[in-house]
PDB file of C-alpha atoms and ligand atoms in Angstrom:
ATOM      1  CA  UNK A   1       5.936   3.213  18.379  1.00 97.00           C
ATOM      2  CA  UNK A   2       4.577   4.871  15.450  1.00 97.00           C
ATOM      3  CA  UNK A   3       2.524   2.546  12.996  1.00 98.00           C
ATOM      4  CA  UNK A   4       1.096   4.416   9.751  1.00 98.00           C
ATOM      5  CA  UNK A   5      -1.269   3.037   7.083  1.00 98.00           C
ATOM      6  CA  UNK A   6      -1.690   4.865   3.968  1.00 98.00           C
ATOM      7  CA  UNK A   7      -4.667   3.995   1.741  1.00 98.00           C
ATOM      8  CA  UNK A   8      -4.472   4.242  -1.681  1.00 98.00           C
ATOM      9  CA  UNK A   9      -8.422   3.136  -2.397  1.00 98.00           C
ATOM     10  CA  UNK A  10     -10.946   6.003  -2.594  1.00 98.00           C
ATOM     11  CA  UNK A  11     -13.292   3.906  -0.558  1.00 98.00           C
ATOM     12  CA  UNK A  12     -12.772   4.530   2.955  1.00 98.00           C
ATOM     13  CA  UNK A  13     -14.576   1.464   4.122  1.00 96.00           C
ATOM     14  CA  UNK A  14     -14.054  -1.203   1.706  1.00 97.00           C
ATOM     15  CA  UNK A  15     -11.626  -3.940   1.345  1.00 98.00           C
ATOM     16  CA  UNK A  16      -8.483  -2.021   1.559  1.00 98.00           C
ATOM     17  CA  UNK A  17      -9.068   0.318   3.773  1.00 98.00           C
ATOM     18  CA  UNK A  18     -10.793  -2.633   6.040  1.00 98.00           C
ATOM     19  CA  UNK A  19      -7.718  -4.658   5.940  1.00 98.00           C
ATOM     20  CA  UNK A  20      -5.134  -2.064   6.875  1.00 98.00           C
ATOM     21  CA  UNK A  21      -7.521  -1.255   9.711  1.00 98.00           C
ATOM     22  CA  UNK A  22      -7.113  -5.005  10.896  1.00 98.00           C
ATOM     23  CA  UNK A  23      -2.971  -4.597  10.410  1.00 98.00           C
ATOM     24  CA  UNK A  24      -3.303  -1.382  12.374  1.00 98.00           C
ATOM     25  CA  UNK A  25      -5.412  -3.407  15.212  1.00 98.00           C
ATOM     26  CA  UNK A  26      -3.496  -6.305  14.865  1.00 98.00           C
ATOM     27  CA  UNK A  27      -0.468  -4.105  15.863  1.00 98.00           C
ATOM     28  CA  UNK A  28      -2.233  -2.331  18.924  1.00 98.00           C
ATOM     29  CA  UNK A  29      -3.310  -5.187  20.537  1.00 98.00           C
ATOM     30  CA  UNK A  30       0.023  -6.875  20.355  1.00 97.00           C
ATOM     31  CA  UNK A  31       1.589  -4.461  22.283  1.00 96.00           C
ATOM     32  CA  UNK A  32       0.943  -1.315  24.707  1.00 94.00           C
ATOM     33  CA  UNK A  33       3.006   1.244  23.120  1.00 94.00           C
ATOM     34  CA  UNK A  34       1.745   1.248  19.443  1.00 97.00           C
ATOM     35  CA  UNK A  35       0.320   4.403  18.159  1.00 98.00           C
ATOM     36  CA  UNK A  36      -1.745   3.630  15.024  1.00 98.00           C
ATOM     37  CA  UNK A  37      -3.434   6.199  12.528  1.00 98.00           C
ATOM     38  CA  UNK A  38      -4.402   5.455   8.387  1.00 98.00           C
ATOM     39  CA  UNK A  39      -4.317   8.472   6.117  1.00 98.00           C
ATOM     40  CA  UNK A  40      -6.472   8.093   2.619  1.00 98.00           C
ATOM     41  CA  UNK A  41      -4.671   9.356  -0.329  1.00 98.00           C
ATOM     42  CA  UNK A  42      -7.547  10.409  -2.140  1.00 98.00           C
ATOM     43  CA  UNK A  43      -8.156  13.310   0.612  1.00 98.00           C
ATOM     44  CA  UNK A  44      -5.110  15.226  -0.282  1.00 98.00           C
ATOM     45  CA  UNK A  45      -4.469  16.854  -3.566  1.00 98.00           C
ATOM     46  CA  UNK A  46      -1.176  16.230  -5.233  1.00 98.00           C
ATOM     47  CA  UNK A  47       0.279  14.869  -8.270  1.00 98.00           C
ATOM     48  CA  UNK A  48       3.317  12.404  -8.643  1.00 98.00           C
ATOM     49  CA  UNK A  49       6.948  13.491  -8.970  1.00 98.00           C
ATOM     50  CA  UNK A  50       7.431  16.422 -11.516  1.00 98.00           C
ATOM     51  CA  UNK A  51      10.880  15.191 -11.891  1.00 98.00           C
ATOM     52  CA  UNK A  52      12.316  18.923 -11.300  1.00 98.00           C
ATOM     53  CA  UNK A  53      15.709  16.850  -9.319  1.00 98.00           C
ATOM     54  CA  UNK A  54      15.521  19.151  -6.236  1.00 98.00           C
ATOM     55  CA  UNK A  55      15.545  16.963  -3.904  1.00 98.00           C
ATOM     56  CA  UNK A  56      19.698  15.715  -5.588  1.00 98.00           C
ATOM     57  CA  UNK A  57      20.855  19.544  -5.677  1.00 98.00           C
ATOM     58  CA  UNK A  58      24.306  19.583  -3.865  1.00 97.00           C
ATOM     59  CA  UNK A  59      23.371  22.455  -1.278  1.00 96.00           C
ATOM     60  CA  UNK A  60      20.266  23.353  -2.504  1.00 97.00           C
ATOM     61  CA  UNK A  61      17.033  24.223   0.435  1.00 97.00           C
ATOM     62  CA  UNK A  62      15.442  20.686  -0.646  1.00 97.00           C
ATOM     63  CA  UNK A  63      18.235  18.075  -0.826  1.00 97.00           C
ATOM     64  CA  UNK A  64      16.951  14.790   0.416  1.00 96.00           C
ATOM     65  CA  UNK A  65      13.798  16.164   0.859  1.00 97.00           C
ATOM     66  CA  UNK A  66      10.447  16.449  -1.768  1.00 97.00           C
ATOM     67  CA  UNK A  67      10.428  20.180  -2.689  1.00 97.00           C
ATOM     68  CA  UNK A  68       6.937  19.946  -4.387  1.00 98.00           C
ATOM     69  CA  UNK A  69       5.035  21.859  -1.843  1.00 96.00           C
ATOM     70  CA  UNK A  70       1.388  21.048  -2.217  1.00 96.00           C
ATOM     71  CA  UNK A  71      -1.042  19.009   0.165  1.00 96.00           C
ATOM     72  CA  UNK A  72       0.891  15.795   0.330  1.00 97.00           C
ATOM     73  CA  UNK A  73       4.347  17.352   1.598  1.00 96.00           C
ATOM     74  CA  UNK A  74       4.258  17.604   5.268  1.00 96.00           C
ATOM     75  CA  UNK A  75       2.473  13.657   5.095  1.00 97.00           C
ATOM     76  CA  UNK A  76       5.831  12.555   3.365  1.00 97.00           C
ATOM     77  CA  UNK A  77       7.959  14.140   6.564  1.00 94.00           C
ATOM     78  CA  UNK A  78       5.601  12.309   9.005  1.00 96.00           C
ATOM     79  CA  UNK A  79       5.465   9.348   7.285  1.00 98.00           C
ATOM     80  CA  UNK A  80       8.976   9.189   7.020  1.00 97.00           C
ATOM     81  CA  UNK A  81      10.034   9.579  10.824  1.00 97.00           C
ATOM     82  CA  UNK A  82       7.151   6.878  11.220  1.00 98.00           C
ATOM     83  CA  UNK A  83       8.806   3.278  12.808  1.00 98.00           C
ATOM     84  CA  UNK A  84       6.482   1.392  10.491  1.00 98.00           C
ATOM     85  CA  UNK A  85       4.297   2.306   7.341  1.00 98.00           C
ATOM     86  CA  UNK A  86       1.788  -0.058   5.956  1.00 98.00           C
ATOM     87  CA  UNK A  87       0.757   1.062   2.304  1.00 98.00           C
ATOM     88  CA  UNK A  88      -2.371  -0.419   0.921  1.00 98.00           C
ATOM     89  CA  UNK A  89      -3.557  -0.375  -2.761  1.00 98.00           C
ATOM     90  CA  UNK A  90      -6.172  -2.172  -4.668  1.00 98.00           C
ATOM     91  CA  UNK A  91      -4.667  -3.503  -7.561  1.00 98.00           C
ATOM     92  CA  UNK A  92      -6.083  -1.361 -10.747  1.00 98.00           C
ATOM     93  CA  UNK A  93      -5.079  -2.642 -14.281  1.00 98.00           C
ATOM     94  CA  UNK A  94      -2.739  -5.174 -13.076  1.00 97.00           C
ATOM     95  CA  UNK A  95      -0.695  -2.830 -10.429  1.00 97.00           C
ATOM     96  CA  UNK A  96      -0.769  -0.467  -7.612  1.00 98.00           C
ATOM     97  CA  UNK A  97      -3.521   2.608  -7.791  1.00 98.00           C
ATOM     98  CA  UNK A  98      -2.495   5.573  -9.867  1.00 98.00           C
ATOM     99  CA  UNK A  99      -2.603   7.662  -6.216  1.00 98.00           C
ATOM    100  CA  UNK A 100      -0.592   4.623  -4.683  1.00 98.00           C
ATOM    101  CA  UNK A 101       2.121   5.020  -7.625  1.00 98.00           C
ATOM    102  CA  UNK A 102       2.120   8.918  -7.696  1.00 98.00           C
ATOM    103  CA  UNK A 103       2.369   9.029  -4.075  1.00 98.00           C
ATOM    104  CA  UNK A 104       5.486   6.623  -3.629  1.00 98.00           C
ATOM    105  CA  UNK A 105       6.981   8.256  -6.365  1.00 98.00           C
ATOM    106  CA  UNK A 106       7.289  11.813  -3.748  1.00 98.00           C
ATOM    107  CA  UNK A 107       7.750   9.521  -1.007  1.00 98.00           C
ATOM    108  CA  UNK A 108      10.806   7.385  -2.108  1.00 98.00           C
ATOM    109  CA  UNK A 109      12.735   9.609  -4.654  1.00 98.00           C
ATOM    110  CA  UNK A 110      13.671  12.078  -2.904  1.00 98.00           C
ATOM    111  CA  UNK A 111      15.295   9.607  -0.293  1.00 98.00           C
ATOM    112  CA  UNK A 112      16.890   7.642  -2.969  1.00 98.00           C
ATOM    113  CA  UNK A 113      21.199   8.814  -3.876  1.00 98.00           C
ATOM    114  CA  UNK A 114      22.864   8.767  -7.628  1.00 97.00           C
ATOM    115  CA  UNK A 115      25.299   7.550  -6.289  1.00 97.00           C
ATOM    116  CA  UNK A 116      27.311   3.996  -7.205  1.00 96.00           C
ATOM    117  CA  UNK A 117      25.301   1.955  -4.897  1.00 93.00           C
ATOM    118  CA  UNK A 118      22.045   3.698  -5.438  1.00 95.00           C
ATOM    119  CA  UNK A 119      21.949   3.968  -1.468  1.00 96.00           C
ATOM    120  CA  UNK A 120      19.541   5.783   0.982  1.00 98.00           C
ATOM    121  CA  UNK A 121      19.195   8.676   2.833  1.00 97.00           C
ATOM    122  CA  UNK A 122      15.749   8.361   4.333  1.00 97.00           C
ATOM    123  CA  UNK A 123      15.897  10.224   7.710  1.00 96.00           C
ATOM    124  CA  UNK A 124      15.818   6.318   9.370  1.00 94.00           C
ATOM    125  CA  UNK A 125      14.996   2.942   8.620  1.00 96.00           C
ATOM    126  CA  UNK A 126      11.455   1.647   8.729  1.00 96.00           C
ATOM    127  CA  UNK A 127       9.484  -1.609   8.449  1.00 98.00           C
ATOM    128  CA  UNK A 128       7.058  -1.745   5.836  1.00 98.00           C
ATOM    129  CA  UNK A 129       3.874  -4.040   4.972  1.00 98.00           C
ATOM    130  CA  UNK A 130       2.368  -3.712   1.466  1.00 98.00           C
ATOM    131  CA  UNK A 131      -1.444  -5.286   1.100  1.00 98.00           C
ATOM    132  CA  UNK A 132      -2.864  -5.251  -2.014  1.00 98.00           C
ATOM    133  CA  UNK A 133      -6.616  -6.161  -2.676  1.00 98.00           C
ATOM    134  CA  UNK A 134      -7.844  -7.263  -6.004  1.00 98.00           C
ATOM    135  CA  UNK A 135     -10.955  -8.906  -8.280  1.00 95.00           C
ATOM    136  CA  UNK A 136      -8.992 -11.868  -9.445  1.00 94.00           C
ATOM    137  CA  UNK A 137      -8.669 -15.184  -7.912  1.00 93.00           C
ATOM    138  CA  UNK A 138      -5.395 -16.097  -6.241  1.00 95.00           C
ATOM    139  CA  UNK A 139      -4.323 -18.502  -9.016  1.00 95.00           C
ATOM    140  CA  UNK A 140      -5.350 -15.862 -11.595  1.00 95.00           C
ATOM    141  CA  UNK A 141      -2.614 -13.249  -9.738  1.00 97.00           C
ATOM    142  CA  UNK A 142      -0.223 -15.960  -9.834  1.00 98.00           C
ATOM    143  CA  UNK A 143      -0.267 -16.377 -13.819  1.00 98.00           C
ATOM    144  CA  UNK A 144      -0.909 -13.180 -14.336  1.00 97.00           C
ATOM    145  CA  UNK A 145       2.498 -12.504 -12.424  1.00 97.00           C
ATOM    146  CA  UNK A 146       1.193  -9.760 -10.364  1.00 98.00           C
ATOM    147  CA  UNK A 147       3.627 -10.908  -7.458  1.00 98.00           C
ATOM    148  CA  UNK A 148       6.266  -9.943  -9.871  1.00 97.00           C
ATOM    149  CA  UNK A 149       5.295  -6.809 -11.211  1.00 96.00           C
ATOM    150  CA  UNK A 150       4.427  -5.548  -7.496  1.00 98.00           C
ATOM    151  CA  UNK A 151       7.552  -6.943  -5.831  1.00 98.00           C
ATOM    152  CA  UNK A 152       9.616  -3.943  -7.930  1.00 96.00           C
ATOM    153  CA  UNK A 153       8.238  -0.902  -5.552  1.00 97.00           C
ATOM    154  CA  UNK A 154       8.363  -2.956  -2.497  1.00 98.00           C
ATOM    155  CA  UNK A 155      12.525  -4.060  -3.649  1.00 98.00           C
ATOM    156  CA  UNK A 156      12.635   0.170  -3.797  1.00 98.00           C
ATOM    157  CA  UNK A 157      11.152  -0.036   0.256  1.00 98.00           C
ATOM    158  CA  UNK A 158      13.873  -2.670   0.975  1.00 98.00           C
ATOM    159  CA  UNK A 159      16.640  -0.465  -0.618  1.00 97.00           C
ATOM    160  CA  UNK A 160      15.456   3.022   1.131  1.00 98.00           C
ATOM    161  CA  UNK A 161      14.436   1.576   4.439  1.00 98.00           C
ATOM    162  CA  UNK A 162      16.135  -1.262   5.265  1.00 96.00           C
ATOM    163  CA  UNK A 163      14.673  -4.139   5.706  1.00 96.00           C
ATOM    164  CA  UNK A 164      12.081  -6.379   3.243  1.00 98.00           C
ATOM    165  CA  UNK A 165       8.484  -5.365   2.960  1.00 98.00           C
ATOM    166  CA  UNK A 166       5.494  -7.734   4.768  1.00 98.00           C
ATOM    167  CA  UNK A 167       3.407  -8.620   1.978  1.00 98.00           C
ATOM    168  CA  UNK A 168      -0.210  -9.769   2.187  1.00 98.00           C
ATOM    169  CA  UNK A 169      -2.345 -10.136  -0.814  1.00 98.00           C
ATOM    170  CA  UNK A 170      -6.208 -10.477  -0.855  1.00 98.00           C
ATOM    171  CA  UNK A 171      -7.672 -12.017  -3.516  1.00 96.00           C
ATOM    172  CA  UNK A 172     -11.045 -12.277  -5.316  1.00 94.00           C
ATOM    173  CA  UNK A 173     -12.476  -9.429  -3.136  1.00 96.00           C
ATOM    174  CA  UNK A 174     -16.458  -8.358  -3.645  1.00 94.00           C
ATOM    175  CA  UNK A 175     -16.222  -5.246  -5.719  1.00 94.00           C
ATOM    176  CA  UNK A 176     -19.825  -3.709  -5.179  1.00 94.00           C
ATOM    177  CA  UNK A 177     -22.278  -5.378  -2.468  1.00 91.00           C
ATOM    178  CA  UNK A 178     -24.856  -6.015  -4.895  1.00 90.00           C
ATOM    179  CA  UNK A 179     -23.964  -7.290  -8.539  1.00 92.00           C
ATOM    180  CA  UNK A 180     -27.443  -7.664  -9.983  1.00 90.00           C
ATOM    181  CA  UNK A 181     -27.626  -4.338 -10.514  1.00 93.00           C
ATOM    182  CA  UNK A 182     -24.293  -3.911 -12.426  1.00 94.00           C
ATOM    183  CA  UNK A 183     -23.146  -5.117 -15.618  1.00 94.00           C
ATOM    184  CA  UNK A 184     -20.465  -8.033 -13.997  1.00 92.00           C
ATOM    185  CA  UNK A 185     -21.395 -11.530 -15.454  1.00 90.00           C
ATOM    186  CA  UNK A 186     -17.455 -12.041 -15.652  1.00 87.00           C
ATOM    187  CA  UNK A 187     -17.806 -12.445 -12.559  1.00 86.00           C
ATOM    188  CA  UNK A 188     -19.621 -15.413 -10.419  1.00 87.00           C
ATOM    189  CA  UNK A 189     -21.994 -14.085  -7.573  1.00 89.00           C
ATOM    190  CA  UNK A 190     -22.022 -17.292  -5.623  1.00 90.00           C
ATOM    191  CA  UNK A 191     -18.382 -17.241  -5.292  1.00 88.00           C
ATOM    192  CA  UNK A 192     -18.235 -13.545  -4.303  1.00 90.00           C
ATOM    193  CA  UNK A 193     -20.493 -14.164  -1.745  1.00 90.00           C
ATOM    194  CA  UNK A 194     -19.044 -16.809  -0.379  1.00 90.00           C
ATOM    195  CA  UNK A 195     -15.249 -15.364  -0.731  1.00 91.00           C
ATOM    196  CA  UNK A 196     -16.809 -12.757   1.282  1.00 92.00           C
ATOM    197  CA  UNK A 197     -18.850 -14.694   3.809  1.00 93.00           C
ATOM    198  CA  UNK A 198     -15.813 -17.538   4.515  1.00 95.00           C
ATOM    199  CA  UNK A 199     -12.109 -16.111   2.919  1.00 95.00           C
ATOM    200  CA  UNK A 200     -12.314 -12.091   3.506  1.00 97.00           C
ATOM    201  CA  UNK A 201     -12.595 -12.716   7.699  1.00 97.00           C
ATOM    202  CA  UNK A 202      -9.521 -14.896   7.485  1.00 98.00           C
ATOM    203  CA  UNK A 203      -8.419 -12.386   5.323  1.00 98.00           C
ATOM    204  CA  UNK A 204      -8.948  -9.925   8.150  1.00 98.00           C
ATOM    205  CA  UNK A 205      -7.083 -12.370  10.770  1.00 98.00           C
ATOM    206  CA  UNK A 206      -4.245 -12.407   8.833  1.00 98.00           C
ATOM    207  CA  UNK A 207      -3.958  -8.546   8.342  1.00 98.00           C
ATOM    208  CA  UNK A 208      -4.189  -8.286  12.163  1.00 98.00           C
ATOM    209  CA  UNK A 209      -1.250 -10.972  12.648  1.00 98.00           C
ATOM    210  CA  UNK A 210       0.442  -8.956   9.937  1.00 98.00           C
ATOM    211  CA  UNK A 211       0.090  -6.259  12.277  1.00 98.00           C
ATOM    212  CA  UNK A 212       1.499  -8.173  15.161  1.00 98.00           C
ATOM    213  CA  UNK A 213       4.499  -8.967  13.376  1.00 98.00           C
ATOM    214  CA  UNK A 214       5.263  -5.607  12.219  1.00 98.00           C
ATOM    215  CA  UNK A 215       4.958  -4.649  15.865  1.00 98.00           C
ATOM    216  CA  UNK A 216       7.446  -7.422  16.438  1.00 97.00           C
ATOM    217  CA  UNK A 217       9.737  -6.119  13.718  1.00 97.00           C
ATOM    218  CA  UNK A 218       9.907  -2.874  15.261  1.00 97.00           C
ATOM    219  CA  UNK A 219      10.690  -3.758  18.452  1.00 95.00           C
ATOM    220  CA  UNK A 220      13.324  -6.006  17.217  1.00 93.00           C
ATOM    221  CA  UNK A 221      11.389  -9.450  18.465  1.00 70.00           C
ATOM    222  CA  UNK A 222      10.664 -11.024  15.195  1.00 57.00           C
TER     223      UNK A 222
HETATM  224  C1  LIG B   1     -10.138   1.034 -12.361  1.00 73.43           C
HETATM  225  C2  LIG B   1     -10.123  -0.351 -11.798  1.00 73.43           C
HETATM  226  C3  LIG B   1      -9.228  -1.279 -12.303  1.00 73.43           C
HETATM  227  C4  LIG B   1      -9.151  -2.558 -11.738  1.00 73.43           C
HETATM  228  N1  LIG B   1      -8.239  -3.436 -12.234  1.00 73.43           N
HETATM  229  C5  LIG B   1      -8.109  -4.659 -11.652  1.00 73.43           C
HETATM  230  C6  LIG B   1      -7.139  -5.584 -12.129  1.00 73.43           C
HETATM  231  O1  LIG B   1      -6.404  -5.340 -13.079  1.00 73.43           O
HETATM  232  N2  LIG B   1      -7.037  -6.774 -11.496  1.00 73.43           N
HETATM  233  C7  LIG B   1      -7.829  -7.108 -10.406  1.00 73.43           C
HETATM  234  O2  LIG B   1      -7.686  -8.188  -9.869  1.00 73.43           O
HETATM  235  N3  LIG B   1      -8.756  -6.236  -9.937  1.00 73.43           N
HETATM  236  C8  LIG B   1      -8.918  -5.028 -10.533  1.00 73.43           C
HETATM  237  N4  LIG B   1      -9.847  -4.136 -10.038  1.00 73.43           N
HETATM  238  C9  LIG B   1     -10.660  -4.515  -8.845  1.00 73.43           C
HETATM  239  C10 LIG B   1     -10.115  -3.954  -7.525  1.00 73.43           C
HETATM  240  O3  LIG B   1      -8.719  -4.116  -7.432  1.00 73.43           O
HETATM  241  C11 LIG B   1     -10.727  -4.666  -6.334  1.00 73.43           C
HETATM  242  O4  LIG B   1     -12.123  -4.625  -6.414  1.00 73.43           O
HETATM  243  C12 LIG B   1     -10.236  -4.055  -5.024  1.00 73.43           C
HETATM  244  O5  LIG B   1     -10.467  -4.952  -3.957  1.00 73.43           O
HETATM  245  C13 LIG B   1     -10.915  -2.731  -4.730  1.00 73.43           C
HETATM  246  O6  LIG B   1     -10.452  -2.222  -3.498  1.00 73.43           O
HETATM  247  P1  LIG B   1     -11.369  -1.231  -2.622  1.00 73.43           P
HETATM  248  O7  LIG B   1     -12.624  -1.995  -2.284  1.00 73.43           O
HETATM  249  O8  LIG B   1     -10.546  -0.935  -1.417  1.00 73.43           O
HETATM  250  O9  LIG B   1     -11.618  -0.024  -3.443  1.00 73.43           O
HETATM  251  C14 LIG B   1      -9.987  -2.888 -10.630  1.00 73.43           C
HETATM  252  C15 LIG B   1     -10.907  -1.943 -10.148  1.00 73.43           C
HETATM  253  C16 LIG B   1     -10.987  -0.697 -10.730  1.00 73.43           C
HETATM  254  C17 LIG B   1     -11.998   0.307 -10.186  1.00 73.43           C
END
């Protein structure tokens, strides 16, 4: 089985991209036939949906299908004949990444029908996983409803593919490895560190069980 992350951080080897790599592990060593591969957004050029409605014209070349042909095209048809997908994002100004948003904008749309029931014609159902990474503390997400404001693209994931999203969120994450030489007294170093040192491994544990269950969900154990 196919298992695809899709990062939506710039950093390749900070916390996002580090915890999809523990879902993607997670998910290999649960099981013998998981394929595993992460793709970084910020590699590819392309811009969000351009609204042009292609993708709904009855008998047109694109129906169903993004006709925006730039860098990011042939990862949408991949991605969507994937058995899993596990989109990661650190949270910028209270949401998802601009390249996170832009990009599930091509991905779902096209895949999504006017039609009464707003239904789906993604070429098969998928399990998904959403992790999101951010600064603030967990009770700071809570009041600052970020849960809410997320859920809305991951209810779009549960209408086009299926089945509700995994969700995983890491809180107070270290945003530069050493704040004495940034302007960041909002910030408490001591607790950084020590989120760091003591949360973000158990952090890391629970991406990889993530990954375990999404490799459960696939094969129809969970
Ligand atoms: C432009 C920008 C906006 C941010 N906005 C928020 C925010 O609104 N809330 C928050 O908790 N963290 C915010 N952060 C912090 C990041 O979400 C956090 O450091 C994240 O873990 C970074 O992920 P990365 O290490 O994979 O790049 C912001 C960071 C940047 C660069």
């Amino acid at each position: 089985m196919d298992i695809l992350a899709i990062n939506g951080s710039a950093r390749k080897k900070w916390n996002t991209a580090t915890i999809l790599q523990n879902v993607l592990d997670g998910a290999a060593e649960s099981r013998g036939d998981v394929l595993t591969e992460m793709f970084h957004l910020y590699d590819y050029d392309y811009k969000g949906c351009i609204g042009c409605l292609e993708c709904k014209r009855l008998g047109g070349p694109s129906y169903g299908q993004c006709a925006v042909k730039d860098q990011i095209q042939p990862l949408l048809q991949r991605l969507l004949h994937a058995d899993a997908l596990v989109f990661g994002s650190p949270i910028y100004f209270s949401d998802l990444s601009g390249m996170m948003r832009s990009f599930l904008e091509r991905l779902f749309f096209p895949c999504l029908v006017y039609d009464k029931d707003y239904s789906s014609i993604a070429p098969k159902k998928l399990k998904t996983a959403f992790v999101y990474t951010m600064n603030v503390p967990k009770d700071w997400m809570n009041e600052w409803h970020y849960p809410e404001r997320l859920g809305r693209m991951q209810e779009y994931a549960e209408r086009l593919f299926g089945s509700a999203p995994r969700v995983q969120y890491v809180c107070d994450t270290l945003q530069v490895k050493d704040y004495s030489r940034y302007k960041m007294e909002r910030f408490s170093v001591a607790d950084k560190e020590r989120q760091r040192e003591l949360e973000f491994p158990l952090d890391c544990q629970r991406a990889r069980e993530l990954g375990a269950a999404l490799a459960a969900d696939v094969a129809g154990e969970a």
